[in-house]
PDB file of C-alpha atoms in Angstrom:
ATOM      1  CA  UNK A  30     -17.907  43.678 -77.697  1.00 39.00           C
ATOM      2  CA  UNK A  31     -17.215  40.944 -79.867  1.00 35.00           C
ATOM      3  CA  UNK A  32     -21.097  39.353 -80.694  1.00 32.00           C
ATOM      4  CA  UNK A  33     -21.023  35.888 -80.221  1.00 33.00           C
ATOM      5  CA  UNK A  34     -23.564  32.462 -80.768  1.00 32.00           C
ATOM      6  CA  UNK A  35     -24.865  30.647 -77.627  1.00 32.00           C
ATOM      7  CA  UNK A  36     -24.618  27.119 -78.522  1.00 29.00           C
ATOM      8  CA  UNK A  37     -27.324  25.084 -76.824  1.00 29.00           C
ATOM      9  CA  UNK A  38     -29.948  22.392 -77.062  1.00 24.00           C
ATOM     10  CA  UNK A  39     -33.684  22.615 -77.660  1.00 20.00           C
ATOM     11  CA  UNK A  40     -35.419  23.425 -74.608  1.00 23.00           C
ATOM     12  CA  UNK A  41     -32.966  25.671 -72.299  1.00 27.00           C
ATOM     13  CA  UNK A  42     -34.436  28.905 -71.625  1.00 31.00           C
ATOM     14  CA  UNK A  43     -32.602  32.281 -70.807  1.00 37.00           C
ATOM     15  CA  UNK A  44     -34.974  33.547 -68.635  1.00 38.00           C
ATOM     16  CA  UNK A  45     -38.866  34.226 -67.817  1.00 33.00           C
ATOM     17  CA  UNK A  46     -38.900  35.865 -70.600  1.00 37.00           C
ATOM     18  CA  UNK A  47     -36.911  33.920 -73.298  1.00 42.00           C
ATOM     19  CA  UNK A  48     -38.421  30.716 -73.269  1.00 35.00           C
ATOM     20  CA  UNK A  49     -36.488  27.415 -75.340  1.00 31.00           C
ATOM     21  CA  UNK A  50     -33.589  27.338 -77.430  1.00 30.00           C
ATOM     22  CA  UNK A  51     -32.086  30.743 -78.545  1.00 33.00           C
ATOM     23  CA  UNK A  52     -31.651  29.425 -82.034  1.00 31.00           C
ATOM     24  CA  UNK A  53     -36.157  29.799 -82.051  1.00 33.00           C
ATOM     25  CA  UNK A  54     -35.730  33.370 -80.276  1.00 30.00           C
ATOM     26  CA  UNK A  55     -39.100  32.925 -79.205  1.00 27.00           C
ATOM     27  CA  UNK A  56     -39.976  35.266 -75.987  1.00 28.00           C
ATOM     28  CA  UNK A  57     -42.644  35.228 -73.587  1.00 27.00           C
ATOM     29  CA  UNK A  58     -44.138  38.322 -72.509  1.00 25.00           C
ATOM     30  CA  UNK A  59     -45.614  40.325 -69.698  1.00 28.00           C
ATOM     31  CA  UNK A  60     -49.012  42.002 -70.463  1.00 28.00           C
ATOM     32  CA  UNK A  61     -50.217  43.822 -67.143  1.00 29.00           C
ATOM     33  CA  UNK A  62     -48.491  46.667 -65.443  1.00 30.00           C
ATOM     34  CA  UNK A  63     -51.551  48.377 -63.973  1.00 31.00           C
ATOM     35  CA  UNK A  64     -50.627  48.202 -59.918  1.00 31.00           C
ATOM     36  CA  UNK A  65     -47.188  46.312 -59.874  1.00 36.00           C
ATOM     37  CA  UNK A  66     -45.476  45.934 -56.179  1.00 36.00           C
ATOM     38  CA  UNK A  67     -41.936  46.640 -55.690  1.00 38.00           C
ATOM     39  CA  UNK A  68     -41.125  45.510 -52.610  1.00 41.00           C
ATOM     40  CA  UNK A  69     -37.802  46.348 -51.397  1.00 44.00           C
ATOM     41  CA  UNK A  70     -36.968  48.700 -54.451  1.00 44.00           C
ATOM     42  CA  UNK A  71     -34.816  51.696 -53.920  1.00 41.00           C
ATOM     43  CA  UNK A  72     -35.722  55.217 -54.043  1.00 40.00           C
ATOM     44  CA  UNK A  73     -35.109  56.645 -56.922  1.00 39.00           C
ATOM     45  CA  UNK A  74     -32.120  59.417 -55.960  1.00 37.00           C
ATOM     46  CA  UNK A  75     -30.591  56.104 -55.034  1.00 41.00           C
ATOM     47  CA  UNK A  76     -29.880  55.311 -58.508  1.00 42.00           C
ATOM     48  CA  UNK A  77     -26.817  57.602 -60.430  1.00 46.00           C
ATOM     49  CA  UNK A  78     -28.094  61.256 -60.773  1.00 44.00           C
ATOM     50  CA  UNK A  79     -26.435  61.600 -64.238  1.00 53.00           C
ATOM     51  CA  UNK A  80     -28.895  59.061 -65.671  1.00 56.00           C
ATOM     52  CA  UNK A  81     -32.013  60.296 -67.629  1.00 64.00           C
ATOM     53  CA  UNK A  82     -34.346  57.263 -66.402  1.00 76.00           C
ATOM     54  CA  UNK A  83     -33.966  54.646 -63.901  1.00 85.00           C
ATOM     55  CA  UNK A  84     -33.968  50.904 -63.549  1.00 89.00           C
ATOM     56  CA  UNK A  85     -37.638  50.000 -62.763  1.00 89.00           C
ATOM     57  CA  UNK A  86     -38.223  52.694 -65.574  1.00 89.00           C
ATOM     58  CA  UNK A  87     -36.094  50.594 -68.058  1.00 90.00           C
ATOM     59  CA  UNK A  88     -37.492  47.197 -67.105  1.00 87.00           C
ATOM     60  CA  UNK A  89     -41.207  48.096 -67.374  1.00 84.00           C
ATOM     61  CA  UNK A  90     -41.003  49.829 -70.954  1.00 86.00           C
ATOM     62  CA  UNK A  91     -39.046  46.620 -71.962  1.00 85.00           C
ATOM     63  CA  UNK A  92     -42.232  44.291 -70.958  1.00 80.00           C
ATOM     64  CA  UNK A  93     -44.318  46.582 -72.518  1.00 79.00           C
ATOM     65  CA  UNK A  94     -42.612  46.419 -75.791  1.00 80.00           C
ATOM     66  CA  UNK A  95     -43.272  42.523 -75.363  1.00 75.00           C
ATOM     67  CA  UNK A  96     -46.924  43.216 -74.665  1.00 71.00           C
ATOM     68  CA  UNK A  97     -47.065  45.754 -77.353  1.00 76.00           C
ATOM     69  CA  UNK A  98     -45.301  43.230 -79.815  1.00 75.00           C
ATOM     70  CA  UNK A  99     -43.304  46.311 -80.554  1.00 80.00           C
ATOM     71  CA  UNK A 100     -40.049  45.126 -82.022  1.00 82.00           C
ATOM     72  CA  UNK A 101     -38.146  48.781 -82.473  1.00 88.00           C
ATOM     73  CA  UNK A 102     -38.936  50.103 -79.033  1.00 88.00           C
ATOM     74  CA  UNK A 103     -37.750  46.370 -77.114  1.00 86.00           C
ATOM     75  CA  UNK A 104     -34.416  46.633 -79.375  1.00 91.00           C
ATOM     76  CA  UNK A 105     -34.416  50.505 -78.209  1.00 94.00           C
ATOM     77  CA  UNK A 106     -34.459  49.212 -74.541  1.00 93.00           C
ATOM     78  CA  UNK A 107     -31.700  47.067 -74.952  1.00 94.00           C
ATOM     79  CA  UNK A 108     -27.797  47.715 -74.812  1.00 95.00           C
ATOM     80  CA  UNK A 109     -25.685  48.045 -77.574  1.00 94.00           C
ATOM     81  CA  UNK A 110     -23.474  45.850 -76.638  1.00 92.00           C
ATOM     82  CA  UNK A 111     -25.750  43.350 -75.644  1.00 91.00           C
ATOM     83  CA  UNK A 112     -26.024  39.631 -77.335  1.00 85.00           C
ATOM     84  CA  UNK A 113     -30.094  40.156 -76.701  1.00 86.00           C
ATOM     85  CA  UNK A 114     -29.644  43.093 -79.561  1.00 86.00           C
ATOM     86  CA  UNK A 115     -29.013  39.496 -82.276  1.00 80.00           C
ATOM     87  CA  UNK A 116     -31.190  37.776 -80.118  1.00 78.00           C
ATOM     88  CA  UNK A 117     -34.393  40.290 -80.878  1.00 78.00           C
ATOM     89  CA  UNK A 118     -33.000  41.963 -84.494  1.00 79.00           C
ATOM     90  CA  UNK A 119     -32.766  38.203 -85.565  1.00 74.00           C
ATOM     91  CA  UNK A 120     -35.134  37.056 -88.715  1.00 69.00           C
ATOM     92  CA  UNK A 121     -36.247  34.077 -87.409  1.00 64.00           C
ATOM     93  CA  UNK A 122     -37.141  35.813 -84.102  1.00 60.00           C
ATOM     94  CA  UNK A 123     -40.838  35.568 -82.992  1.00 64.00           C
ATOM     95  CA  UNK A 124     -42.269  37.145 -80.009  1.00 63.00           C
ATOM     96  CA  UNK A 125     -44.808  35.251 -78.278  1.00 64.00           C
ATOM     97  CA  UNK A 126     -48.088  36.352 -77.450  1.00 62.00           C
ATOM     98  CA  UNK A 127     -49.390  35.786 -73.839  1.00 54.00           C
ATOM     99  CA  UNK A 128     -52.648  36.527 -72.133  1.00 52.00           C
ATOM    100  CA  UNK A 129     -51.550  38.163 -68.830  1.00 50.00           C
ATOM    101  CA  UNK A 130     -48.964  38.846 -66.363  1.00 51.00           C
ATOM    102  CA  UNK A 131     -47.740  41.253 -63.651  1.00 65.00           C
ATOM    103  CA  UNK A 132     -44.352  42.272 -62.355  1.00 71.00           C
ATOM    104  CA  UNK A 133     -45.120  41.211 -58.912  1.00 75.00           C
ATOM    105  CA  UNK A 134     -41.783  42.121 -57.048  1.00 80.00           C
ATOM    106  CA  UNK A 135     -38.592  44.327 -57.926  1.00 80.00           C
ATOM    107  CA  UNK A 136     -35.114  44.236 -55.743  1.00 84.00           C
ATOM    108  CA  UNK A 137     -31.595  45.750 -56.034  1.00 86.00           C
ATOM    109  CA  UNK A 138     -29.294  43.186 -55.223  1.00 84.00           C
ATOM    110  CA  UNK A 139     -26.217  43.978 -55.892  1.00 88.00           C
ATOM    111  CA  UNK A 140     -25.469  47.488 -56.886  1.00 89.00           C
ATOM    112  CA  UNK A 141     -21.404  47.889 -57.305  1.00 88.00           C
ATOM    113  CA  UNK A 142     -21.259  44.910 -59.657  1.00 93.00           C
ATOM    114  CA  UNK A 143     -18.134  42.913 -59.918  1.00 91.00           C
ATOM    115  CA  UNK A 144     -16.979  40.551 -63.050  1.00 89.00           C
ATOM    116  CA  UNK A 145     -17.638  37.774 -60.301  1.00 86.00           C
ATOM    117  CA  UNK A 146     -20.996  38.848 -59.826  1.00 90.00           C
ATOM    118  CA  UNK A 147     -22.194  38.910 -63.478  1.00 90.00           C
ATOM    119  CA  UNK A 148     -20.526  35.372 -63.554  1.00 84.00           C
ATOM    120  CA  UNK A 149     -23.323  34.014 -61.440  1.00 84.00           C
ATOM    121  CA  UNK A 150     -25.622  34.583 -64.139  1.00 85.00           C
ATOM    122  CA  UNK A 151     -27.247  32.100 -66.221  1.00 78.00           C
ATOM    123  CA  UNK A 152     -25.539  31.834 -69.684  1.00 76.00           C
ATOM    124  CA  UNK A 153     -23.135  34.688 -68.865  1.00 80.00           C
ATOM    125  CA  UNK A 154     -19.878  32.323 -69.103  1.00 74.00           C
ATOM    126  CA  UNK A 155     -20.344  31.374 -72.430  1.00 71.00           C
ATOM    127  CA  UNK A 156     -21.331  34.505 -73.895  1.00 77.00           C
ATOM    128  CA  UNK A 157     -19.365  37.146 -72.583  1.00 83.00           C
ATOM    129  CA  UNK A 158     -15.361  37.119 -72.153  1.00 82.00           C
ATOM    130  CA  UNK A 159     -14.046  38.283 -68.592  1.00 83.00           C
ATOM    131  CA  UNK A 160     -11.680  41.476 -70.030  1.00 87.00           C
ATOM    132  CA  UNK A 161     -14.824  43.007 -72.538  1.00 89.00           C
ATOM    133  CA  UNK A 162     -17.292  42.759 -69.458  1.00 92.00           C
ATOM    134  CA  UNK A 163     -14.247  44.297 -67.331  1.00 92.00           C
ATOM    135  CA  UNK A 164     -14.143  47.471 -69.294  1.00 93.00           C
ATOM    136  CA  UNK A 165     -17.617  47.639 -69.406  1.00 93.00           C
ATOM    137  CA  UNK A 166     -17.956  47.721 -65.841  1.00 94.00           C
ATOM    138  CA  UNK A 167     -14.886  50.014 -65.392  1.00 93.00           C
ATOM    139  CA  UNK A 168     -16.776  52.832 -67.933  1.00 92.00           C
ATOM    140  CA  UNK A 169     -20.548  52.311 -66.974  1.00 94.00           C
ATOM    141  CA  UNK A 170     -22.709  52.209 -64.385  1.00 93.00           C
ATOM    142  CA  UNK A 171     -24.284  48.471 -63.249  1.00 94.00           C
ATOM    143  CA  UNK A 172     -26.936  47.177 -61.069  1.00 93.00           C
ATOM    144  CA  UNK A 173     -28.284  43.395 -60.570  1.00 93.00           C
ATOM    145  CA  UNK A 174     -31.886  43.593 -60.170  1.00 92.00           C
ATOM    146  CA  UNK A 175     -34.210  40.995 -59.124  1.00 89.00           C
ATOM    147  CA  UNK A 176     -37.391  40.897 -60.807  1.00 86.00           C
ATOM    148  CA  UNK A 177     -40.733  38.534 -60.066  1.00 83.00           C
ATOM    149  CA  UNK A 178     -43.180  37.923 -62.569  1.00 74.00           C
ATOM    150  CA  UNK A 179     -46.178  36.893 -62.053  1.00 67.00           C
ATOM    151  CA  UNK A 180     -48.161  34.746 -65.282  1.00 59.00           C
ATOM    152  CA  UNK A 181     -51.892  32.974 -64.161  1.00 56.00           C
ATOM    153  CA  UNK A 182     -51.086  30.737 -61.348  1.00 63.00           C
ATOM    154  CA  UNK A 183     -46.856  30.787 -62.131  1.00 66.00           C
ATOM    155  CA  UNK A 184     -44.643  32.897 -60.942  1.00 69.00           C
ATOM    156  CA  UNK A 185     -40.848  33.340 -62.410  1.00 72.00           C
ATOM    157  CA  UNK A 186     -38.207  35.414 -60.827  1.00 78.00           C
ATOM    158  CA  UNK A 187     -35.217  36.303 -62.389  1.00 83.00           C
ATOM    159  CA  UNK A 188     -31.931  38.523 -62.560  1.00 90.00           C
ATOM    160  CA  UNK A 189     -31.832  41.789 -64.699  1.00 91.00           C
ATOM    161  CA  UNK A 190     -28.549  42.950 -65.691  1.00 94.00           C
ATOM    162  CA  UNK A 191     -28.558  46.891 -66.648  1.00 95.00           C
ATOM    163  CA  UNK A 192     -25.573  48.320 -67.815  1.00 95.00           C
ATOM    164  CA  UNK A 193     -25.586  52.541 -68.626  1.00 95.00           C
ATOM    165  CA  UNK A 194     -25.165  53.532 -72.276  1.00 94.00           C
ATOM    166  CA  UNK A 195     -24.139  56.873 -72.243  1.00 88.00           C
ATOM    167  CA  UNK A 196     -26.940  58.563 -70.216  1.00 87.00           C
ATOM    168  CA  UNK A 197     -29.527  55.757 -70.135  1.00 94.00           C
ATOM    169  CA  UNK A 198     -30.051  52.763 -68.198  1.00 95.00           C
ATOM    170  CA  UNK A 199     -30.615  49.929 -70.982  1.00 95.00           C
ATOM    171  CA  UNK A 200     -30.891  45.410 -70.714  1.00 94.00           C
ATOM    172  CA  UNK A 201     -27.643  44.155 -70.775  1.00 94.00           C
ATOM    173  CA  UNK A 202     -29.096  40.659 -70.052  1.00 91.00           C
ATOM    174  CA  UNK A 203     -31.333  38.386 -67.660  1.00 87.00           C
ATOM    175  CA  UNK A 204     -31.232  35.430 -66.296  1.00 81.00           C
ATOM    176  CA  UNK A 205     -31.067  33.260 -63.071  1.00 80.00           C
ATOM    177  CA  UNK A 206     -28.612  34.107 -60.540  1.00 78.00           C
ATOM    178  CA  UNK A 207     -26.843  30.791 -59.617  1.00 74.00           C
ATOM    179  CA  UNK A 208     -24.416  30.041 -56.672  1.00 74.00           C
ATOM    180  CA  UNK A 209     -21.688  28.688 -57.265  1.00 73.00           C
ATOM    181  CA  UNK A 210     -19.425  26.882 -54.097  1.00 75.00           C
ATOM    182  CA  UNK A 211     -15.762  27.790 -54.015  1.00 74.00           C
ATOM    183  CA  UNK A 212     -15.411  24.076 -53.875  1.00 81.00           C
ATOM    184  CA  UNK A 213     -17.458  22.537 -56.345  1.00 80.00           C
ATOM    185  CA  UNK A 214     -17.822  19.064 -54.754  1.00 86.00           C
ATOM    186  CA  UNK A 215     -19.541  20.585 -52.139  1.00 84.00           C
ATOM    187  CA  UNK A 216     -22.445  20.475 -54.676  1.00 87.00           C
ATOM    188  CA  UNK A 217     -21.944  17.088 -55.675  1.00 92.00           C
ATOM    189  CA  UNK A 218     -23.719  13.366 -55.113  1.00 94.00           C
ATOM    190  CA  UNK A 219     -22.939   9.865 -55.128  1.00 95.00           C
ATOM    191  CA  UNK A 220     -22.124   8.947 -59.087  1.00 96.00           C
ATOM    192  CA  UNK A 221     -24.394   6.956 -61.011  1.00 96.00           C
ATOM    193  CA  UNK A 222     -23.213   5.114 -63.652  1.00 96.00           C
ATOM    194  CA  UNK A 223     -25.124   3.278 -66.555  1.00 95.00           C
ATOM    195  CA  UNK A 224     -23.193   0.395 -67.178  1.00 92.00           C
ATOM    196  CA  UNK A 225     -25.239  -1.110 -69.834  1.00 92.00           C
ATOM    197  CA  UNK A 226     -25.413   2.185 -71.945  1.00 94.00           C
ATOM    198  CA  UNK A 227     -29.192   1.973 -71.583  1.00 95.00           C
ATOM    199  CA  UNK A 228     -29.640   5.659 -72.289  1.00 96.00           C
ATOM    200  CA  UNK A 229     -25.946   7.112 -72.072  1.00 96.00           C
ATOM    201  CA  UNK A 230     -23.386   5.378 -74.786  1.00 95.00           C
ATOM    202  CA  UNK A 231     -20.492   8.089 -73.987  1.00 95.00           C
ATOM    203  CA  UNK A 232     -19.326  11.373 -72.422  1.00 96.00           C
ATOM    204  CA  UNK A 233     -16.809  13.139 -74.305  1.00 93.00           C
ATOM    205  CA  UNK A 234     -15.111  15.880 -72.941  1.00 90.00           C
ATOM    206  CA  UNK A 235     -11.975  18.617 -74.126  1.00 77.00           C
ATOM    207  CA  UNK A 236     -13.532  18.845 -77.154  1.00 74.00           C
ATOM    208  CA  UNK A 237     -11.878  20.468 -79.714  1.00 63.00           C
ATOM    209  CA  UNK A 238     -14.382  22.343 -81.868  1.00 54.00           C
ATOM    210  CA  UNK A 239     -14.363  25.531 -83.824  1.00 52.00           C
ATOM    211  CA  UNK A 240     -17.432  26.147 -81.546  1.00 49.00           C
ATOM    212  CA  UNK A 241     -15.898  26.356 -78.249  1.00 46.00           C
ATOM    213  CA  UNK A 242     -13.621  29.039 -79.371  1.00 48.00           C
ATOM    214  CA  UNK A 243     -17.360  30.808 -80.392  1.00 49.00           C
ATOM    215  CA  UNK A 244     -19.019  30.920 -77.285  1.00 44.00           C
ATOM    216  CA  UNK A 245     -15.541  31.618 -75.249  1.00 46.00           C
ATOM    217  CA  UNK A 246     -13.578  30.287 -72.662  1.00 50.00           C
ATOM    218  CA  UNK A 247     -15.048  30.721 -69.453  1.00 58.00           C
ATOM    219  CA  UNK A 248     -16.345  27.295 -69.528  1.00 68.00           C
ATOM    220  CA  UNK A 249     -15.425  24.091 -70.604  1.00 82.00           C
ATOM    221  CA  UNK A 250     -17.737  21.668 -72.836  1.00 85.00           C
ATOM    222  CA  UNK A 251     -18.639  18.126 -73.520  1.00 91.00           C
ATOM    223  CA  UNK A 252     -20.937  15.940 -74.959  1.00 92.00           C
ATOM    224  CA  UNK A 253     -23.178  13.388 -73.996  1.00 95.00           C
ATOM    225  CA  UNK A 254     -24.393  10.345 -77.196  1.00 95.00           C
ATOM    226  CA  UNK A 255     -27.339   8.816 -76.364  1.00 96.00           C
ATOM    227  CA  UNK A 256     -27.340   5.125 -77.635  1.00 94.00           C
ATOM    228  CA  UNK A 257     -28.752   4.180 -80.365  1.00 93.00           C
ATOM    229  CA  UNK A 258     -30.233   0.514 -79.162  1.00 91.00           C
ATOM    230  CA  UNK A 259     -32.060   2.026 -75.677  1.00 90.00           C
ATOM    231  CA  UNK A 260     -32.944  -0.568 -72.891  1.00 87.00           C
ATOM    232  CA  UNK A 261     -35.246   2.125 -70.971  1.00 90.00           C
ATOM    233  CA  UNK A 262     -38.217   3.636 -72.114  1.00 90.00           C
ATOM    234  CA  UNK A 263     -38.591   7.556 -71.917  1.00 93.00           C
ATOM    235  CA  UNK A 264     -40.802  10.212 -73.324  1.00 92.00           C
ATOM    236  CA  UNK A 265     -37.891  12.824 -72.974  1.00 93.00           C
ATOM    237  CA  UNK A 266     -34.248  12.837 -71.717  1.00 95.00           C
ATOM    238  CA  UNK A 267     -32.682  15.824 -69.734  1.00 95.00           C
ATOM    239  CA  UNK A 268     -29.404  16.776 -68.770  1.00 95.00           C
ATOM    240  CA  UNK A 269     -28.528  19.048 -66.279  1.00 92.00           C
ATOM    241  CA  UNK A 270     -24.921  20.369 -65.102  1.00 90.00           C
ATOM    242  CA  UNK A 271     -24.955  21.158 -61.426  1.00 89.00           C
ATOM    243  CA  UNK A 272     -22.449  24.024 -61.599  1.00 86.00           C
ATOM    244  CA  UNK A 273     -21.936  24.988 -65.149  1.00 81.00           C
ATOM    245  CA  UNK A 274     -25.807  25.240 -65.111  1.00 79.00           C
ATOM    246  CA  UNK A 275     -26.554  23.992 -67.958  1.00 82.00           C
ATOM    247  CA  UNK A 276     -30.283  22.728 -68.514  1.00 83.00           C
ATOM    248  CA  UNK A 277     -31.164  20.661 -71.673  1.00 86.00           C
ATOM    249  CA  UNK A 278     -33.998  18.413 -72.753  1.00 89.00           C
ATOM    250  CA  UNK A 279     -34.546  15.953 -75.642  1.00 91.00           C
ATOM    251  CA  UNK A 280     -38.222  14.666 -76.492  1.00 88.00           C
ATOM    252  CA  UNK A 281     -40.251  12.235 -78.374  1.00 87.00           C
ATOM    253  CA  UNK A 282     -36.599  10.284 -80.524  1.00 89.00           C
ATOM    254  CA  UNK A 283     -33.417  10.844 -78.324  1.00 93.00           C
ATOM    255  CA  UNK A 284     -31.666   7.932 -79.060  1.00 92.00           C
ATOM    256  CA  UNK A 285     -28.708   8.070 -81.447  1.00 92.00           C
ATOM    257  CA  UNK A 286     -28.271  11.993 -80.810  1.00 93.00           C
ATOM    258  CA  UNK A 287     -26.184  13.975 -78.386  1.00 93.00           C
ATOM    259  CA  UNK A 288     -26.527  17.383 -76.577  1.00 91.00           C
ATOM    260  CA  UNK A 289     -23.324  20.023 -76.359  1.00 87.00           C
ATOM    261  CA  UNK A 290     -23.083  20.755 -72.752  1.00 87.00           C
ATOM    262  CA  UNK A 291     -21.373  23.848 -70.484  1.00 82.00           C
ATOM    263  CA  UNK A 292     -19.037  22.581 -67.525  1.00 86.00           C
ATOM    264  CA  UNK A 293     -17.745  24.771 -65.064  1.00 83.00           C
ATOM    265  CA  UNK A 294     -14.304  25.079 -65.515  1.00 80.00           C
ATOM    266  CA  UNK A 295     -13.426  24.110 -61.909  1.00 82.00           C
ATOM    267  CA  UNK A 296     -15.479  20.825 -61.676  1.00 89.00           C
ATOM    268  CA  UNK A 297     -19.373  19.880 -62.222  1.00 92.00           C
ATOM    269  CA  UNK A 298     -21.214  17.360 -62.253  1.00 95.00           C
ATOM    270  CA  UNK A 299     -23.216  15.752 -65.030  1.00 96.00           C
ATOM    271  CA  UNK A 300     -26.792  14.466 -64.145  1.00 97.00           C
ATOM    272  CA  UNK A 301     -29.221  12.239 -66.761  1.00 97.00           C
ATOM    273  CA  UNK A 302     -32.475  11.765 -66.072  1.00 97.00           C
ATOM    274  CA  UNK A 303     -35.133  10.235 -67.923  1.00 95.00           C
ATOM    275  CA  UNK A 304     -38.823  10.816 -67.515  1.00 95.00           C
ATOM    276  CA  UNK A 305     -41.504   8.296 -68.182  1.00 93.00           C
ATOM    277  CA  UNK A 306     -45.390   8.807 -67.647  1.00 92.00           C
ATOM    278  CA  UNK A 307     -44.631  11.947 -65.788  1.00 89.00           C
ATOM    279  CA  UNK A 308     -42.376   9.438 -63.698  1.00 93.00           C
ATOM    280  CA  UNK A 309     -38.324  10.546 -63.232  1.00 94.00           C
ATOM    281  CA  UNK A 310     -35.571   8.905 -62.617  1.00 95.00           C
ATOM    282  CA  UNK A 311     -31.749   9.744 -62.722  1.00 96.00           C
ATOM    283  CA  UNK A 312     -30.044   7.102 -64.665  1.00 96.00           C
ATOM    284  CA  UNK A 313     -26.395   8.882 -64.726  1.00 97.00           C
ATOM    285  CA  UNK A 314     -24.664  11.244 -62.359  1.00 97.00           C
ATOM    286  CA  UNK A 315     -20.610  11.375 -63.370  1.00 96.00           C
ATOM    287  CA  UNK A 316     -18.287  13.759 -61.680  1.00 96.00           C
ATOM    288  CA  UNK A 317     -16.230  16.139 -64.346  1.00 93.00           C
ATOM    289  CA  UNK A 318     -12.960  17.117 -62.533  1.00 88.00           C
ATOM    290  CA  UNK A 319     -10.226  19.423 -64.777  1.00 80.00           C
TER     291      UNK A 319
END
């Protein structure tokens, strides 16, 4: 499988256990594995007999290579084809340290996994391409598993994507399962517009960059220029795509810059908010029809 870059802006996470931009690689990790409950997960001769480990098996030794800040053995745990193999084999990759944590809750939710299915996941549009994931389903073995983590007084849940490699259960990927409407305007709300450009100066959409051809073409792309003379004041600036699912954040000096955005290729919608003093407030919602 072709490897490929996941263009994004500072401050969208992958998962519980990726935390901010992909281009830091930082990862937060799970440190307590004494007791965990797995509520609703499947006996084990439910999983393929051929395989030498199972799921659960898979996704605890890859926390504990986070805990153990052991590099080799959280690549080991990882699929080959993978993007997390660049992700964690990177040079500027750092794992974080955390104090404690405790996989609270494991679930098999979908078991005969469909292209469509591994669509729903966070991120998966842009890196993978629909024919590679395809064969990979038609020679392995997949399973969608839903994992809770418990950190302190925070919980995160998220979607693990195992894929077989040969005889071994490995990460393929994890991230939030989204749902996304057959009709995408199902999803959407009144538009907002800012007419005096007091935060938003412009929206510009089929963009034709080297970079969209990068990430694939699952998904369209735009971006969204900040103004450089602001009429609002904000401590940080996010932008979220309601079915494209894209999640970004500026801080601190957002004017005169711009964040590359994910659109589902159906329709989405585009939402701006600022926050000020812990206060929110949507200043642009715009509807992004094909």
């Amino acid at each position: 499988m072709q490897r490929r870059t996941y263009l994004t802006a500072a401050g969208t996470g992958v998962s519980a256990l990726l935390a901010g931009c992909v281009s830091n690689f930082s990862a937060t990790l799970n440190d307590n594995f004494d007791n965990p409950q797995t509520e609703g997960e499947p006996d084990e001769e439910s999983y393929d007999n051929e395989s030498e480990n199972d799921p659960v098996d898979v996704i605890d030794a890859h926390l504990t290579a986070h805990v153990d800040q052991d590099e080799k053995r959280l690549v080991e745990t990882v699929h080959d084809e993978s993007p997390l193999q660049e992700l964690f084999t990177d040079d500027e990759a750092e794992l974080e340290e955390i104090d404690s944590a405790e996989r609270r809750r494991t679930e098999t939710v979908t078991r005969d996994v469909s292209t469509a299915d591994v669509w729903t996941l966070e991120h998966a549009e842009a890196l993978f391409e629909e024919d590679e994931i395809s064969d990979l389903l038609d020679d392995e073995n997949a399973r969608l598993i839903e994992v809770e983590i418990g950190q302190s007084e925070t919980t995160e849940e998220d979607t693990w994507f195992l894929v077989t490699e040969g005889a071994e259960w490995k990460v393929f990927w994890i991230g939030n399962q989204r749902e996304i409407p057959d009709d995408p305007e199902e999803a959407f709300e009144d538009e907002i517009t800012d007419d005096e450009n007091a935060v938003v100066e412009t929206i510009e959409y089929d963009l034709d960059l080297d970079e969209k051809d990068e990430v694939g073409s699952r998904q369209d792309y735009a971006r969204v220029y900040f103004t450089d003379t602001p009429e609002i004041d904000a401590d940080r600036v996010e932008v979220e795509t309601t079915i494209g699912g894209y999640d970004g954040q500026i801080e601190g000096s957002w004017t005169d810059s711009w964040l590359l955005i994910n659109l589902h290729s159906d329709g989405d919608q585009i939402v701006v908010t600022i926050i000020e003093d812990g206060a929110e407030e949507v200043v642009h919602r715009e509807h992004y029809e094909p």
